[in-house]
Amino acid sequence: MNLEQMLATVTPEVFENLKYAVETGKWQNGQRLTAEQRDNSLQLVLAYQAKVEKSNQQFTIGEDGEMVMKSKRELQREFLPETDIARFNQDDI
Protein backbone atom coordinates (compact mmCIF):
# COMPACT_ATOMS: atom_id res chain seq x y z
CA MET A 1 0.00 0.00 0.00
CA ASN A 2 1.47 3.37 -1.00
CA LEU A 3 1.26 6.61 1.00
CA GLU A 4 -1.72 8.01 -0.95
CA GLN A 5 -3.72 4.84 -0.31
CA MET A 6 -2.80 4.89 3.38
CA LEU A 7 -3.85 8.54 3.72
CA ALA A 8 -7.19 7.78 2.08
CA THR A 9 -7.96 5.33 4.89
CA VAL A 10 -7.01 7.70 7.73
CA THR A 11 -10.05 9.31 9.33
CA PRO A 12 -9.77 12.45 11.48
CA GLU A 13 -10.27 10.24 14.55
CA VAL A 14 -7.43 7.90 13.54
CA PHE A 15 -5.25 10.94 12.85
CA GLU A 16 -5.92 12.32 16.35
CA ASN A 17 -5.07 8.92 17.90
CA LEU A 18 -1.82 8.73 15.92
CA LYS A 19 -0.96 12.30 16.84
CA TYR A 20 -1.59 11.54 20.53
CA ALA A 21 0.62 8.46 20.30
CA VAL A 22 3.46 10.40 18.67
CA GLU A 23 3.20 13.24 21.21
CA THR A 24 3.06 11.03 24.32
CA GLY A 25 4.87 7.88 23.21
CA LYS A 26 1.85 5.81 24.25
CA TRP A 27 -1.30 4.49 22.62
CA GLN A 28 -4.65 5.53 24.07
CA ASN A 29 -4.72 2.31 26.16
CA GLY A 30 -1.42 3.26 27.83
CA GLN A 31 0.78 0.78 25.96
CA ARG A 32 4.13 2.27 24.91
CA LEU A 33 5.00 2.61 21.22
CA THR A 34 7.96 0.71 19.88
CA ALA A 35 10.60 2.75 18.04
CA GLU A 36 9.28 1.42 14.72
CA GLN A 37 5.68 2.30 15.61
CA ARG A 38 6.75 5.80 16.67
CA ASP A 39 8.69 6.39 13.44
CA ASN A 40 5.88 5.08 11.22
CA SER A 41 3.21 7.00 13.12
CA LEU A 42 5.22 10.22 12.94
CA GLN A 43 5.65 9.86 9.19
CA LEU A 44 1.93 9.25 8.74
CA VAL A 45 1.00 12.22 10.96
CA LEU A 46 3.30 14.55 9.02
CA ALA A 47 1.99 13.28 5.68
CA TYR A 48 -1.62 13.66 6.82
CA GLN A 49 -0.99 17.22 8.02
CA ALA A 50 0.65 18.12 4.71
CA LYS A 51 -1.69 16.41 2.25
CA VAL A 52 -5.09 16.24 3.96
CA GLU A 53 -5.33 18.66 6.84
CA LYS A 54 -3.34 21.46 5.21
CA SER A 55 -2.54 22.70 8.68
CA ASN A 56 -2.26 26.42 9.41
CA GLN A 57 0.20 25.96 12.24
CA GLN A 58 3.48 27.87 12.29
CA PHE A 59 5.70 24.83 11.68
CA THR A 60 4.40 22.12 9.34
CA ILE A 61 5.50 19.89 6.50
CA GLY A 62 4.39 21.09 3.06
CA GLU A 63 2.93 18.91 0.33
CA ASP A 64 6.38 18.75 -1.27
CA GLY A 65 7.83 17.26 1.94
CA GLU A 66 9.74 20.41 2.90
CA MET A 67 9.37 22.09 6.29
CA VAL A 68 7.16 25.19 6.21
CA MET A 69 7.79 27.93 8.73
CA LYS A 70 5.33 30.81 8.64
CA SER A 71 6.36 34.27 9.76
CA LYS A 72 4.51 36.17 12.45
CA ARG A 73 3.02 38.45 9.77
CA GLU A 74 1.68 35.48 7.78
CA LEU A 75 0.07 34.01 10.89
CA GLN A 76 -1.52 37.35 11.79
CA ARG A 77 -2.98 37.66 8.28
CA GLU A 78 -4.52 34.20 8.56
CA PHE A 79 -6.22 34.96 11.86
CA LEU A 80 -7.42 38.51 11.25
CA PRO A 81 -11.15 38.72 10.72
CA GLU A 82 -12.05 39.63 7.16
CA THR A 83 -14.95 41.83 8.28
CA ASP A 84 -12.72 44.70 9.41
CA ILE A 85 -13.38 47.95 7.60
CA ALA A 86 -10.55 49.87 9.21
CA ARG A 87 -8.11 49.53 12.07
CA PHE A 88 -6.79 52.41 14.14
CA ASN A 89 -4.13 52.75 16.79
CA GLN A 90 -5.06 54.46 20.04
CA ASP A 91 -3.09 57.58 19.05
CA ASP A 92 -4.97 57.87 15.72
CA ILE A 93 -8.33 58.55 17.35
PDB file of C-alpha atoms in Angstrom:
ATOM      1  CA  MET A   1       0.000   0.000   0.000  1.00  0.00           C
ATOM      2  CA  ASN A   2       1.473   3.375  -0.996  1.00  0.00           C
ATOM      3  CA  LEU A   3       1.256   6.609   0.996  1.00  0.00           C
ATOM      4  CA  GLU A   4      -1.716   8.011  -0.948  1.00  0.00           C
ATOM      5  CA  GLN A   5      -3.719   4.845  -0.310  1.00  0.00           C
ATOM      6  CA  MET A   6      -2.805   4.894   3.378  1.00  0.00           C
ATOM      7  CA  LEU A   7      -3.846   8.541   3.717  1.00  0.00           C
ATOM      8  CA  ALA A   8      -7.186   7.775   2.080  1.00  0.00           C
ATOM      9  CA  THR A   9      -7.961   5.331   4.895  1.00  0.00           C
ATOM     10  CA  VAL A  10      -7.010   7.697   7.735  1.00  0.00           C
ATOM     11  CA  THR A  11     -10.051   9.307   9.326  1.00  0.00           C
ATOM     12  CA  PRO A  12      -9.765  12.446  11.484  1.00  0.00           C
ATOM     13  CA  GLU A  13     -10.272  10.239  14.555  1.00  0.00           C
ATOM     14  CA  VAL A  14      -7.435   7.901  13.542  1.00  0.00           C
ATOM     15  CA  PHE A  15      -5.249  10.937  12.854  1.00  0.00           C
ATOM     16  CA  GLU A  16      -5.915  12.321  16.355  1.00  0.00           C
ATOM     17  CA  ASN A  17      -5.072   8.916  17.897  1.00  0.00           C
ATOM     18  CA  LEU A  18      -1.818   8.727  15.919  1.00  0.00           C
ATOM     19  CA  LYS A  19      -0.957  12.303  16.843  1.00  0.00           C
ATOM     20  CA  TYR A  20      -1.592  11.544  20.532  1.00  0.00           C
ATOM     21  CA  ALA A  21       0.615   8.462  20.301  1.00  0.00           C
ATOM     22  CA  VAL A  22       3.457  10.398  18.673  1.00  0.00           C
ATOM     23  CA  GLU A  23       3.202  13.243  21.213  1.00  0.00           C
ATOM     24  CA  THR A  24       3.059  11.032  24.318  1.00  0.00           C
ATOM     25  CA  GLY A  25       4.872   7.877  23.214  1.00  0.00           C
ATOM     26  CA  LYS A  26       1.849   5.810  24.253  1.00  0.00           C
ATOM     27  CA  TRP A  27      -1.302   4.491  22.623  1.00  0.00           C
ATOM     28  CA  GLN A  28      -4.654   5.530  24.075  1.00  0.00           C
ATOM     29  CA  ASN A  29      -4.722   2.315  26.157  1.00  0.00           C
ATOM     30  CA  GLY A  30      -1.419   3.256  27.834  1.00  0.00           C
ATOM     31  CA  GLN A  31       0.783   0.782  25.960  1.00  0.00           C
ATOM     32  CA  ARG A  32       4.130   2.275  24.909  1.00  0.00           C
ATOM     33  CA  LEU A  33       4.996   2.609  21.222  1.00  0.00           C
ATOM     34  CA  THR A  34       7.956   0.708  19.876  1.00  0.00           C
ATOM     35  CA  ALA A  35      10.602   2.745  18.041  1.00  0.00           C
ATOM     36  CA  GLU A  36       9.283   1.419  14.722  1.00  0.00           C
ATOM     37  CA  GLN A  37       5.681   2.304  15.609  1.00  0.00           C
ATOM     38  CA  ARG A  38       6.748   5.802  16.671  1.00  0.00           C
ATOM     39  CA  ASP A  39       8.686   6.392  13.443  1.00  0.00           C
ATOM     40  CA  ASN A  40       5.884   5.082  11.222  1.00  0.00           C
ATOM     41  CA  SER A  41       3.211   7.003  13.125  1.00  0.00           C
ATOM     42  CA  LEU A  42       5.223  10.220  12.941  1.00  0.00           C
ATOM     43  CA  GLN A  43       5.647   9.860   9.186  1.00  0.00           C
ATOM     44  CA  LEU A  44       1.925   9.255   8.740  1.00  0.00           C
ATOM     45  CA  VAL A  45       1.002  12.221  10.964  1.00  0.00           C
ATOM     46  CA  LEU A  46       3.296  14.550   9.021  1.00  0.00           C
ATOM     47  CA  ALA A  47       1.995  13.280   5.680  1.00  0.00           C
ATOM     48  CA  TYR A  48      -1.622  13.664   6.823  1.00  0.00           C
ATOM     49  CA  GLN A  49      -0.988  17.220   8.015  1.00  0.00           C
ATOM     50  CA  ALA A  50       0.645  18.125   4.711  1.00  0.00           C
ATOM     51  CA  LYS A  51      -1.689  16.408   2.246  1.00  0.00           C
ATOM     52  CA  VAL A  52      -5.087  16.238   3.958  1.00  0.00           C
ATOM     53  CA  GLU A  53      -5.334  18.663   6.844  1.00  0.00           C
ATOM     54  CA  LYS A  54      -3.338  21.460   5.208  1.00  0.00           C
ATOM     55  CA  SER A  55      -2.542  22.695   8.684  1.00  0.00           C
ATOM     56  CA  ASN A  56      -2.262  26.422   9.409  1.00  0.00           C
ATOM     57  CA  GLN A  57       0.205  25.961  12.241  1.00  0.00           C
ATOM     58  CA  GLN A  58       3.482  27.870  12.288  1.00  0.00           C
ATOM     59  CA  PHE A  59       5.703  24.832  11.678  1.00  0.00           C
ATOM     60  CA  THR A  60       4.398  22.123   9.336  1.00  0.00           C
ATOM     61  CA  ILE A  61       5.496  19.893   6.500  1.00  0.00           C
ATOM     62  CA  GLY A  62       4.390  21.094   3.057  1.00  0.00           C
ATOM     63  CA  GLU A  63       2.932  18.906   0.326  1.00  0.00           C
ATOM     64  CA  ASP A  64       6.384  18.752  -1.272  1.00  0.00           C
ATOM     65  CA  GLY A  65       7.830  17.258   1.937  1.00  0.00           C
ATOM     66  CA  GLU A  66       9.738  20.409   2.901  1.00  0.00           C
ATOM     67  CA  MET A  67       9.366  22.090   6.292  1.00  0.00           C
ATOM     68  CA  VAL A  68       7.160  25.189   6.205  1.00  0.00           C
ATOM     69  CA  MET A  69       7.794  27.931   8.734  1.00  0.00           C
ATOM     70  CA  LYS A  70       5.325  30.813   8.642  1.00  0.00           C
ATOM     71  CA  SER A  71       6.358  34.273   9.756  1.00  0.00           C
ATOM     72  CA  LYS A  72       4.509  36.165  12.453  1.00  0.00           C
ATOM     73  CA  ARG A  73       3.022  38.448   9.775  1.00  0.00           C
ATOM     74  CA  GLU A  74       1.684  35.479   7.779  1.00  0.00           C
ATOM     75  CA  LEU A  75       0.073  34.007  10.894  1.00  0.00           C
ATOM     76  CA  GLN A  76      -1.517  37.349  11.788  1.00  0.00           C
ATOM     77  CA  ARG A  77      -2.979  37.660   8.279  1.00  0.00           C
ATOM     78  CA  GLU A  78      -4.517  34.203   8.560  1.00  0.00           C
ATOM     79  CA  PHE A  79      -6.222  34.959  11.858  1.00  0.00           C
ATOM     80  CA  LEU A  80      -7.415  38.511  11.248  1.00  0.00           C
ATOM     81  CA  PRO A  81     -11.152  38.724  10.717  1.00  0.00           C
ATOM     82  CA  GLU A  82     -12.053  39.634   7.164  1.00  0.00           C
ATOM     83  CA  THR A  83     -14.951  41.833   8.277  1.00  0.00           C
ATOM     84  CA  ASP A  84     -12.724  44.701   9.413  1.00  0.00           C
ATOM     85  CA  ILE A  85     -13.384  47.945   7.595  1.00  0.00           C
ATOM     86  CA  ALA A  86     -10.548  49.867   9.212  1.00  0.00           C
ATOM     87  CA  ARG A  87      -8.105  49.527  12.072  1.00  0.00           C
ATOM     88  CA  PHE A  88      -6.792  52.407  14.144  1.00  0.00           C
ATOM     89  CA  ASN A  89      -4.128  52.750  16.789  1.00  0.00           C
ATOM     90  CA  GLN A  90      -5.062  54.458  20.044  1.00  0.00           C
ATOM     91  CA  ASP A  91      -3.090  57.583  19.052  1.00  0.00           C
ATOM     92  CA  ASP A  92      -4.966  57.869  15.717  1.00  0.00           C
ATOM     93  CA  ILE A  93      -8.328  58.549  17.351  1.00  0.00           C
TER      94      ILE A  93
END
